[in-house]
Structure formats: C-alpha cells, structure tokens
PDB file of C-alpha atoms and ligand atoms in Angstrom:
ATOM      1  CA  MET A 211     130.576 111.393 122.066  1.00  0.00           C
ATOM      2  CA  ASN A 212     131.477 109.255 124.720  1.00  0.00           C
ATOM      3  CA  GLU A 213     132.958 105.992 123.428  1.00  0.00           C
ATOM      4  CA  GLY A 214     130.118 103.496 123.966  1.00  0.00           C
ATOM      5  CA  ALA A 215     127.371 105.677 123.848  1.00  0.00           C
ATOM      6  CA  LEU A 216     124.584 105.093 122.725  1.00  0.00           C
ATOM      7  CA  THR A 217     124.088 106.735 119.257  1.00  0.00           C
ATOM      8  CA  VAL A 218     121.091 106.860 116.565  1.00  0.00           C
ATOM      9  CA  ARG A 219     121.909 108.694 113.774  1.00  0.00           C
ATOM     10  CA  ILE A 220     119.766 110.983 112.100  1.00  0.00           C
ATOM     11  CA  HIS A 221     119.914 111.630 108.327  1.00  0.00           C
ATOM     12  CA  VAL A 222     116.603 113.581 106.688  1.00  0.00           C
ATOM     13  CA  VAL A 223     116.772 114.101 102.833  1.00  0.00           C
ATOM     14  CA  GLU A 224     114.464 116.142 101.266  1.00  0.00           C
ATOM     15  CA  ASN A 225     112.120 113.027  99.087  1.00  0.00           C
ATOM     16  CA  TYR A 226     112.092 109.164  98.509  1.00  0.00           C
ATOM     17  CA  PRO A 227     114.599 109.332  95.476  1.00  0.00           C
ATOM     18  CA  GLU A 228     117.405 110.684  97.600  1.00  0.00           C
ATOM     19  CA  LEU A 229     116.605 108.090 100.566  1.00  0.00           C
ATOM     20  CA  SER A 230     116.877 105.737  97.797  1.00  0.00           C
ATOM     21  CA  LEU A 231     120.115 106.372  96.289  1.00  0.00           C
ATOM     22  CA  ARG A 232     121.364 107.695  99.979  1.00  0.00           C
ATOM     23  CA  ALA A 233     120.553 103.965 101.165  1.00  0.00           C
ATOM     24  CA  ALA A 234     122.097 102.176  98.251  1.00  0.00           C
ATOM     25  CA  GLY A 235     125.383 104.194  98.684  1.00  0.00           C
ATOM     26  CA  ILE A 236     125.309 102.946 102.631  1.00  0.00           C
ATOM     27  CA  VAL A 237     124.693  99.230 101.301  1.00  0.00           C
ATOM     28  CA  ALA A 238     126.752  99.326  98.703  1.00  0.00           C
ATOM     29  CA  SER A 239     129.863 101.129 100.768  1.00  0.00           C
ATOM     30  CA  GLN A 240     129.005  98.494 103.177  1.00  0.00           C
ATOM     31  CA  VAL A 241     129.483  95.193 100.557  1.00  0.00           C
ATOM     32  CA  ILE A 242     132.990  97.273  98.827  1.00  0.00           C
ATOM     33  CA  LEU A 243     134.655  97.536 102.015  1.00  0.00           C
ATOM     34  CA  LYS A 244     133.601  94.222 103.268  1.00  0.00           C
ATOM     35  CA  GLU A 245     133.106  91.744  99.849  1.00  0.00           C
ATOM     36  CA  ASP A 246     131.797  88.808 102.283  1.00  0.00           C
ATOM     37  CA  THR A 247     129.340  91.044 103.971  1.00  0.00           C
ATOM     38  CA  VAL A 248     125.921  89.671 105.616  1.00  0.00           C
ATOM     39  CA  LEU A 249     123.382  91.789 104.767  1.00  0.00           C
ATOM     40  CA  GLY A 250     119.612  91.786 106.468  1.00  0.00           C
ATOM     41  CA  LEU A 251     116.928  92.834 104.380  1.00  0.00           C
ATOM     42  CA  ALA A 252     113.702  94.283 104.231  1.00  0.00           C
ATOM     43  CA  THR A 253     110.895  93.962 101.713  1.00  0.00           C
ATOM     44  CA  GLY A 254     107.955  96.430 101.032  1.00  0.00           C
ATOM     45  CA  SER A 255     107.434  99.908  99.584  1.00  0.00           C
ATOM     46  CA  THR A 256     110.278 101.470 100.840  1.00  0.00           C
ATOM     47  CA  PRO A 257     113.416  99.626  99.750  1.00  0.00           C
ATOM     48  CA  GLU A 258     111.899  99.165  96.342  1.00  0.00           C
ATOM     49  CA  GLU A 259     114.223 102.020  95.042  1.00  0.00           C
ATOM     50  CA  MET A 260     117.241 101.130  96.711  1.00  0.00           C
ATOM     51  CA  TYR A 261     116.929  97.968  95.682  1.00  0.00           C
ATOM     52  CA  ARG A 262     117.012  99.706  91.847  1.00  0.00           C
ATOM     53  CA  GLU A 263     119.571 101.700  92.610  1.00  0.00           C
ATOM     54  CA  LEU A 264     121.474  98.671  93.762  1.00  0.00           C
ATOM     55  CA  ALA A 265     121.025  96.704  90.438  1.00  0.00           C
ATOM     56  CA  GLN A 266     122.520  99.556  89.157  1.00  0.00           C
ATOM     57  CA  LEU A 267     125.542 100.389  90.688  1.00  0.00           C
ATOM     58  CA  HIS A 268     126.245  96.454  89.524  1.00  0.00           C
ATOM     59  CA  ARG A 269     125.347  96.754  85.818  1.00  0.00           C
ATOM     60  CA  GLU A 270     128.149  99.734  85.932  1.00  0.00           C
ATOM     61  CA  GLY A 271     130.480  97.229  87.365  1.00  0.00           C
ATOM     62  CA  LYS A 272     130.548  99.290  90.868  1.00  0.00           C
ATOM     63  CA  VAL A 273     129.281  96.428  93.185  1.00  0.00           C
ATOM     64  CA  ASP A 274     129.773  92.778  93.056  1.00  0.00           C
ATOM     65  CA  PHE A 275     127.500  91.053  95.226  1.00  0.00           C
ATOM     66  CA  SER A 276     129.247  87.649  94.867  1.00  0.00           C
ATOM     67  CA  ARG A 277     130.886  86.898  98.206  1.00  0.00           C
ATOM     68  CA  VAL A 278     127.869  88.672  99.899  1.00  0.00           C
ATOM     69  CA  THR A 279     125.307  86.704 101.996  1.00  0.00           C
ATOM     70  CA  THR A 280     121.785  87.723 102.624  1.00  0.00           C
ATOM     71  CA  PHE A 281     119.049  86.994 105.488  1.00  0.00           C
ATOM     72  CA  ASN A 282     115.640  88.657 104.742  1.00  0.00           C
ATOM     73  CA  LEU A 283     113.655  89.946 107.796  1.00  0.00           C
ATOM     74  CA  ASP A 284     110.338  87.964 107.211  1.00  0.00           C
ATOM     75  CA  GLU A 285     108.115  85.850 104.983  1.00  0.00           C
ATOM     76  CA  TYR A 286     103.782  85.312 105.333  1.00  0.00           C
ATOM     77  CA  ARG A 287     102.870  82.335 106.622  1.00  0.00           C
ATOM     78  CA  GLY A 288     100.950  80.348 103.776  1.00  0.00           C
ATOM     79  CA  LEU A 289     102.433  81.759 100.446  1.00  0.00           C
ATOM     80  CA  ASP A 290     104.412  79.708  98.315  1.00  0.00           C
ATOM     81  CA  PRO A 291     107.337  81.031  96.920  1.00  0.00           C
ATOM     82  CA  GLY A 292     106.375  81.592  93.929  1.00  0.00           C
ATOM     83  CA  HIS A 293     102.819  83.347  94.601  1.00  0.00           C
ATOM     84  CA  PRO A 294     103.440  86.787  93.429  1.00  0.00           C
ATOM     85  CA  GLN A 295     102.793  88.207  96.819  1.00  0.00           C
ATOM     86  CA  SER A 296     105.486  86.306  98.820  1.00  0.00           C
ATOM     87  CA  TYR A 297     108.851  88.059  99.812  1.00  0.00           C
ATOM     88  CA  HIS A 298     110.828  85.674  98.161  1.00  0.00           C
ATOM     89  CA  TYR A 299     108.901  86.684  94.998  1.00  0.00           C
ATOM     90  CA  TYR A 300     109.932  90.702  95.709  1.00  0.00           C
ATOM     91  CA  MET A 301     113.274  89.566  96.350  1.00  0.00           C
ATOM     92  CA  ARG A 302     113.436  88.140  93.314  1.00  0.00           C
ATOM     93  CA  GLN A 303     111.729  90.640  91.420  1.00  0.00           C
ATOM     94  CA  HIS A 304     113.694  93.859  92.708  1.00  0.00           C
ATOM     95  CA  PHE A 305     116.683  93.064  93.304  1.00  0.00           C
ATOM     96  CA  PHE A 306     118.015  88.855  93.242  1.00  0.00           C
ATOM     97  CA  ASP A 307     117.020  88.694  90.055  1.00  0.00           C
ATOM     98  CA  HIS A 308     119.513  91.915  89.369  1.00  0.00           C
ATOM     99  CA  VAL A 309     122.582  91.137  90.604  1.00  0.00           C
ATOM    100  CA  ASN A 310     125.152  88.603  90.633  1.00  0.00           C
ATOM    101  CA  ILE A 311     123.899  87.113  94.101  1.00  0.00           C
ATOM    102  CA  LYS A 312     124.651  83.608  94.641  1.00  0.00           C
ATOM    103  CA  PRO A 313     121.244  81.331  95.209  1.00  0.00           C
ATOM    104  CA  GLU A 314     122.764  79.263  98.195  1.00  0.00           C
ATOM    105  CA  ASN A 315     123.841  82.583 100.150  1.00  0.00           C
ATOM    106  CA  ILE A 316     120.078  83.766  99.812  1.00  0.00           C
ATOM    107  CA  HIS A 317     118.091  82.875 102.886  1.00  0.00           C
ATOM    108  CA  ILE A 318     114.628  84.143 103.602  1.00  0.00           C
ATOM    109  CA  PRO A 319     112.571  82.588 105.690  1.00  0.00           C
ATOM    110  CA  PRO A 320     110.156  79.536 104.667  1.00  0.00           C
ATOM    111  CA  GLY A 321     106.315  80.701 104.046  1.00  0.00           C
ATOM    112  CA  GLN A 322     105.265  76.954 104.035  1.00  0.00           C
ATOM    113  CA  GLY A 323     106.332  73.805 106.523  1.00  0.00           C
ATOM    114  CA  ALA A 324     104.644  72.527 109.268  1.00  0.00           C
ATOM    115  CA  ASP A 325     107.426  72.274 112.371  1.00  0.00           C
ATOM    116  CA  ILE A 326     107.878  76.056 112.584  1.00  0.00           C
ATOM    117  CA  PRO A 327     109.687  75.801 116.154  1.00  0.00           C
ATOM    118  CA  THR A 328     112.805  73.820 113.896  1.00  0.00           C
ATOM    119  CA  ILE A 329     112.447  76.744 110.900  1.00  0.00           C
ATOM    120  CA  CYS A 330     112.616  79.502 113.753  1.00  0.00           C
ATOM    121  CA  GLN A 331     115.734  77.482 115.292  1.00  0.00           C
ATOM    122  CA  ASP A 332     117.163  76.777 112.064  1.00  0.00           C
ATOM    123  CA  TYR A 333     116.980  80.135 110.407  1.00  0.00           C
ATOM    124  CA  GLU A 334     118.811  81.888 113.662  1.00  0.00           C
ATOM    125  CA  GLN A 335     121.430  79.034 113.446  1.00  0.00           C
ATOM    126  CA  GLN A 336     122.041  80.028 109.902  1.00  0.00           C
ATOM    127  CA  ILE A 337     122.672  83.539 111.011  1.00  0.00           C
ATOM    128  CA  ALA A 338     124.962  82.540 113.421  1.00  0.00           C
ATOM    129  CA  ALA A 339     126.682  80.071 111.146  1.00  0.00           C
ATOM    130  CA  ALA A 340     127.406  83.021 108.849  1.00  0.00           C
ATOM    131  CA  GLY A 341     128.829  85.032 110.994  1.00  0.00           C
ATOM    132  CA  GLY A 342     125.677  87.171 111.517  1.00  0.00           C
ATOM    133  CA  ILE A 343     124.628  90.312 110.316  1.00  0.00           C
ATOM    134  CA  ASP A 344     126.882  93.355 109.677  1.00  0.00           C
ATOM    135  CA  LEU A 345     124.477  95.297 108.222  1.00  0.00           C
ATOM    136  CA  GLN A 346     120.547  95.754 108.731  1.00  0.00           C
ATOM    137  CA  VAL A 347     118.305  97.143 106.142  1.00  0.00           C
ATOM    138  CA  LEU A 348     114.949  98.287 107.806  1.00  0.00           C
ATOM    139  CA  GLY A 349     111.488  99.475 106.952  1.00  0.00           C
ATOM    140  CA  ILE A 350     109.442 100.386 109.339  1.00  0.00           C
ATOM    141  CA  GLY A 351     105.325  99.898 109.915  1.00  0.00           C
ATOM    142  CA  VAL A 352     102.844 102.563 110.772  1.00  0.00           C
ATOM    143  CA  ASN A 353     102.288 100.941 114.041  1.00  0.00           C
ATOM    144  CA  GLY A 354     106.080 101.248 114.677  1.00  0.00           C
ATOM    145  CA  HIS A 355     106.790  97.479 113.657  1.00  0.00           C
ATOM    146  CA  ILE A 356     110.207  96.130 112.578  1.00  0.00           C
ATOM    147  CA  GLY A 357     110.382  93.027 110.664  1.00  0.00           C
ATOM    148  CA  PHE A 358     106.845  91.639 111.805  1.00  0.00           C
ATOM    149  CA  ASN A 359     107.463  92.127 115.229  1.00  0.00           C
ATOM    150  CA  GLU A 360     104.522  94.161 116.197  1.00  0.00           C
ATOM    151  CA  PRO A 361     103.377  96.446 119.158  1.00  0.00           C
ATOM    152  CA  GLY A 362     101.907  94.342 122.339  1.00  0.00           C
ATOM    153  CA  SER A 363     102.655  93.153 125.697  1.00  0.00           C
ATOM    154  CA  HIS A 364     105.839  91.652 124.759  1.00  0.00           C
ATOM    155  CA  LEU A 365     108.168  91.098 122.298  1.00  0.00           C
ATOM    156  CA  GLN A 366     110.174  87.890 121.093  1.00  0.00           C
ATOM    157  CA  THR A 367     113.906  87.732 120.973  1.00  0.00           C
ATOM    158  CA  GLU A 368     114.509  84.823 118.162  1.00  0.00           C
ATOM    159  CA  THR A 369     112.683  83.978 114.502  1.00  0.00           C
ATOM    160  CA  HIS A 370     108.748  83.032 115.443  1.00  0.00           C
ATOM    161  CA  LEU A 371     105.390  82.678 114.001  1.00  0.00           C
ATOM    162  CA  VAL A 372     103.434  86.119 114.530  1.00  0.00           C
ATOM    163  CA  ASP A 373      99.862  87.256 114.049  1.00  0.00           C
ATOM    164  CA  LEU A 374      99.916  90.076 112.663  1.00  0.00           C
ATOM    165  CA  THR A 375      97.994  92.655 113.352  1.00  0.00           C
ATOM    166  CA  ALA A 376      94.837  94.350 112.465  1.00  0.00           C
ATOM    167  CA  GLU A 377      96.252  97.506 111.369  1.00  0.00           C
ATOM    168  CA  THR A 378      99.515  95.893 109.696  1.00  0.00           C
ATOM    169  CA  ILE A 379      96.897  93.295 107.842  1.00  0.00           C
ATOM    170  CA  LYS A 380      95.501  96.357 106.665  1.00  0.00           C
ATOM    171  CA  ALA A 381      98.291  98.290 105.752  1.00  0.00           C
ATOM    172  CA  ASN A 382      99.487  94.984 103.616  1.00  0.00           C
ATOM    173  CA  SER A 383      95.658  94.412 101.598  1.00  0.00           C
ATOM    174  CA  ARG A 384      97.274  97.088  98.866  1.00  0.00           C
ATOM    175  CA  PHE A 385      98.820  94.415  97.371  1.00  0.00           C
ATOM    176  CA  PHE A 386      96.069  91.694  97.709  1.00  0.00           C
ATOM    177  CA  SER A 387      92.997  91.933  95.359  1.00  0.00           C
ATOM    178  CA  THR A 388      90.098  91.053  98.063  1.00  0.00           C
ATOM    179  CA  PRO A 389      90.465  91.254 101.671  1.00  0.00           C
ATOM    180  CA  LYS A 390      90.291  87.230 102.300  1.00  0.00           C
ATOM    181  CA  GLU A 391      94.133  86.678 101.172  1.00  0.00           C
ATOM    182  CA  VAL A 392      95.563  89.039 103.023  1.00  0.00           C
ATOM    183  CA  PRO A 393      97.933  87.069 104.898  1.00  0.00           C
ATOM    184  CA  ARG A 394      97.156  86.592 109.082  1.00  0.00           C
ATOM    185  CA  GLN A 395     100.377  85.419 110.092  1.00  0.00           C
ATOM    186  CA  ALA A 396     104.465  85.504 109.262  1.00  0.00           C
ATOM    187  CA  ILE A 397     107.571  84.066 110.147  1.00  0.00           C
ATOM    188  CA  THR A 398     109.882  87.277 111.276  1.00  0.00           C
ATOM    189  CA  MET A 399     113.134  87.474 112.773  1.00  0.00           C
ATOM    190  CA  GLY A 400     112.405  88.348 116.658  1.00  0.00           C
ATOM    191  CA  MET A 401     113.991  91.713 118.326  1.00  0.00           C
ATOM    192  CA  GLY A 402     116.847  89.883 119.137  1.00  0.00           C
ATOM    193  CA  SER A 403     118.025  88.783 115.612  1.00  0.00           C
ATOM    194  CA  ILE A 404     117.173  92.364 114.923  1.00  0.00           C
ATOM    195  CA  MET A 405     119.243  94.077 117.531  1.00  0.00           C
ATOM    196  CA  GLN A 406     122.828  91.731 116.853  1.00  0.00           C
ATOM    197  CA  ALA A 407     123.260  93.317 113.838  1.00  0.00           C
ATOM    198  CA  ARG A 408     126.449  95.149 113.904  1.00  0.00           C
ATOM    199  CA  ARG A 409     125.209  97.996 112.042  1.00  0.00           C
ATOM    200  CA  ILE A 410     121.471  98.978 111.069  1.00  0.00           C
ATOM    201  CA  LEU A 411     120.033 101.257 108.813  1.00  0.00           C
ATOM    202  CA  LEU A 412     116.502 102.499 109.173  1.00  0.00           C
ATOM    203  CA  LEU A 413     114.695 103.813 106.412  1.00  0.00           C
ATOM    204  CA  ALA A 414     111.025 105.504 106.316  1.00  0.00           C
ATOM    205  CA  SER A 415     109.655 107.709 103.774  1.00  0.00           C
ATOM    206  CA  GLY A 416     106.241 110.199 103.824  1.00  0.00           C
ATOM    207  CA  LYS A 417     104.061 111.453 106.457  1.00  0.00           C
ATOM    208  CA  SER A 418     102.469 108.009 107.178  1.00  0.00           C
ATOM    209  CA  LYS A 419     105.173 107.217 109.169  1.00  0.00           C
ATOM    210  CA  SER A 420     106.075 110.573 110.964  1.00  0.00           C
ATOM    211  CA  ALA A 421     104.146 109.277 114.317  1.00  0.00           C
ATOM    212  CA  ALA A 422     106.139 105.813 114.429  1.00  0.00           C
ATOM    213  CA  ILE A 423     109.750 107.810 113.399  1.00  0.00           C
ATOM    214  CA  ARG A 424     108.660 110.526 116.533  1.00  0.00           C
ATOM    215  CA  ASP A 425     107.871 107.268 118.862  1.00  0.00           C
ATOM    216  CA  THR A 426     110.383 105.329 117.596  1.00  0.00           C
ATOM    217  CA  LEU A 427     113.013 108.654 119.076  1.00  0.00           C
ATOM    218  CA  GLY A 428     110.891 109.522 121.595  1.00  0.00           C
ATOM    219  CA  GLY A 429     113.125 108.372 124.720  1.00  0.00           C
ATOM    220  CA  ARG A 430     110.899 105.304 125.652  1.00  0.00           C
ATOM    221  CA  VAL A 431     111.654 101.991 125.026  1.00  0.00           C
ATOM    222  CA  THR A 432     108.690 100.518 124.667  1.00  0.00           C
ATOM    223  CA  THR A 433     107.123  97.148 123.160  1.00  0.00           C
ATOM    224  CA  ALA A 434     103.805  99.580 122.489  1.00  0.00           C
ATOM    225  CA  VAL A 435     106.378 100.376 119.641  1.00  0.00           C
ATOM    226  CA  PRO A 436     108.634  97.618 118.525  1.00  0.00           C
ATOM    227  CA  ALA A 437     111.657 100.131 117.177  1.00  0.00           C
ATOM    228  CA  SER A 438     112.294 102.031 119.892  1.00  0.00           C
ATOM    229  CA  PHE A 439     114.439  99.317 120.934  1.00  0.00           C
ATOM    230  CA  LEU A 440     116.575 100.767 118.012  1.00  0.00           C
ATOM    231  CA  GLN A 441     117.201 103.233 120.797  1.00  0.00           C
ATOM    232  CA  LEU A 442     119.350 100.591 122.878  1.00  0.00           C
ATOM    233  CA  HIS A 443     121.366 100.061 119.919  1.00  0.00           C
ATOM    234  CA  ARG A 444     124.861 101.672 119.220  1.00  0.00           C
ATOM    235  CA  ARG A 445     124.970 101.710 115.311  1.00  0.00           C
ATOM    236  CA  VAL A 446     121.465 103.119 113.687  1.00  0.00           C
ATOM    237  CA  ILE A 447     121.382 105.346 110.662  1.00  0.00           C
ATOM    238  CA  LEU A 448     117.637 106.406 110.556  1.00  0.00           C
ATOM    239  CA  LEU A 449     117.562 107.921 107.054  1.00  0.00           C
ATOM    240  CA  LEU A 450     114.265 109.782 106.901  1.00  0.00           C
ATOM    241  CA  ASP A 451     112.696 111.881 104.097  1.00  0.00           C
ATOM    242  CA  ARG A 452     111.275 115.212 105.442  1.00  0.00           C
ATOM    243  CA  GLU A 453     107.940 113.998 105.360  1.00  0.00           C
ATOM    244  CA  ALA A 454     108.422 111.048 107.754  1.00  0.00           C
ATOM    245  CA  ALA A 455     110.918 113.078 109.875  1.00  0.00           C
ATOM    246  CA  ALA A 456     108.177 115.953 109.855  1.00  0.00           C
ATOM    247  CA  LEU A 457     107.083 115.397 114.143  1.00  0.00           C
ATOM    248  CA  LEU A 458     110.709 114.873 115.200  1.00  0.00           C
TER     249      LEU A 458
HETATM  250  P1  LIG B 184     106.622  99.833 103.566  1.00  0.00           P
HETATM  251  O1  LIG B 184     106.497  98.419 104.869  1.00  0.00           O
HETATM  252  O2  LIG B 184     107.970 100.027 103.111  1.00  0.00           O
HETATM  253  O3  LIG B 184     105.674  99.242 102.691  1.00  0.00           O
HETATM  254  O4  LIG B 184     105.836 100.931 104.084  1.00  0.00           O
HETATM  255  C1  LIG B 184     107.054  98.680 105.966  1.00  0.00           C
HETATM  256  C2  LIG B 184     106.759  98.111 107.119  1.00  0.00           C
HETATM  257  O5  LIG B 184     105.105  97.084 107.122  1.00  0.00           O
HETATM  258  O6  LIG B 184     108.130  97.516 107.682  1.00  0.00           O
END
C-alpha cells in the first residue's frame, strides 16, 4: 500500500463477546506500548464489555492506567455527574472505578454550567495540552453519528452544544423511565476533535448498525452520515461483528 494512502482497516469478528475482547486487546496494547497514552473514550452499550475486559486485564496486572489520560466524547446537557444516566456516572461504573486511573487525568465534558462557549473552548485546550488523542474509541449511532455529531446540513469541527435528533432521542429513551426525562441536548467533541486523533477504533455490533456501517464505508463523504468522514482518516480500525458487517 502507498505510504500515506487512506486506510480504513475492517475486522469482522463473530459476535459481541469477541468484539469486546478484541477491542480491549487493542486498547491494552496501546497503553502497554505508550504508558502515558491519551485515550478518547466512548459510552453507550457497545463498549460496556470492552471496559469489563480492560478492568479484568488490569486486575490481572497486565495493564497499568496510572499514567493514562482520558477524554470522553460527550455528555448530556442538564444531567449532573451523579445522575445514573449521565456519562460521568457510566464511566465510573463501567471503567474508572475498576482501574488505577488518576482522577485528575479524567476528562468528560461537563453536563452543567451556563457558559457553554468557555466550557467547549476549555475542553479543546485540555485535549491540546495533553498532546492530542493517541487512540479514540468510537461507537456509532444507527443514524451514523459519532460522538453526538448528528447528521445534518453541516458538521462542527470543535467541541460544541448539540441538539440531539429525534432518532437519537428515541434510541436513548430505553435508558430513561419516561420520554420526558430523555435529554434533548449534549456537549460533544466535534468532528475535528475526533479526526485529529492519531488512531481511531470504531466498534459496531448488531444488525441495527449495519446500514450505518455500509454508509460509513460507501465511498461518499457526507454530513448526512458523520461517520463517513472517517474514510478521510489515515489510521482507522472498524471492528465489527457479523451482524454489523452484514451489508458490506
Ligand atoms: P450504542 O450507542 O453503543 O448504545 O449503540 C452508540 C452511539 O450512539 O454512538
């Protein structure tokens, strides 16, 4: 392959447990190779098992997170960090409480606070001050969103406040007891924040993601499918299970 050629590497595994093991292996290798790795992290149901595997590797003494810095992709607007559906809570529950990561090295966009422009600028500055993201883990929405960069007529480059689409609100409503509780807005890293990561690992499992994966790799880059921009990144791994890869 030509030096500098655009490359999306696609790995298809049988099922979700295999995907999770493989994803944890990739993240662990990154941390082993570079102890002070800056990880970009995702929430949602897809990476849950990957976090469990990473915690297990840590317990077995195989990975040390003491020098790792993390930046999460997004947080709902209006949820405090103790809310069980906030991404602050998710990350503690699924990962941070189970590994030796230093609290001061953890970054998640705040869900509260009035001065949105400053919140967003600070987040970008913190990523830059950490030296940029070495490995960004991504899920993908059924509508092709990454982080909460939703399909639309334009995409934003930097961390910003976003109105969630009806489709995303619907997909997220399974986590809330009443539709009214589902947040309508979020703060998300922008497309530029994501695309600047040195490596990207996108995880997709299940047939609900198959159309979004097909459109991600369809050879067209379009704001209608934010993940399609990953075709322009030089170091992307798409880790899929058979169902997510069914339409390729
Ligand atoms: P999921 O969410 O892992 O819960 O399917 C992914 C996303 O919306 O980015």
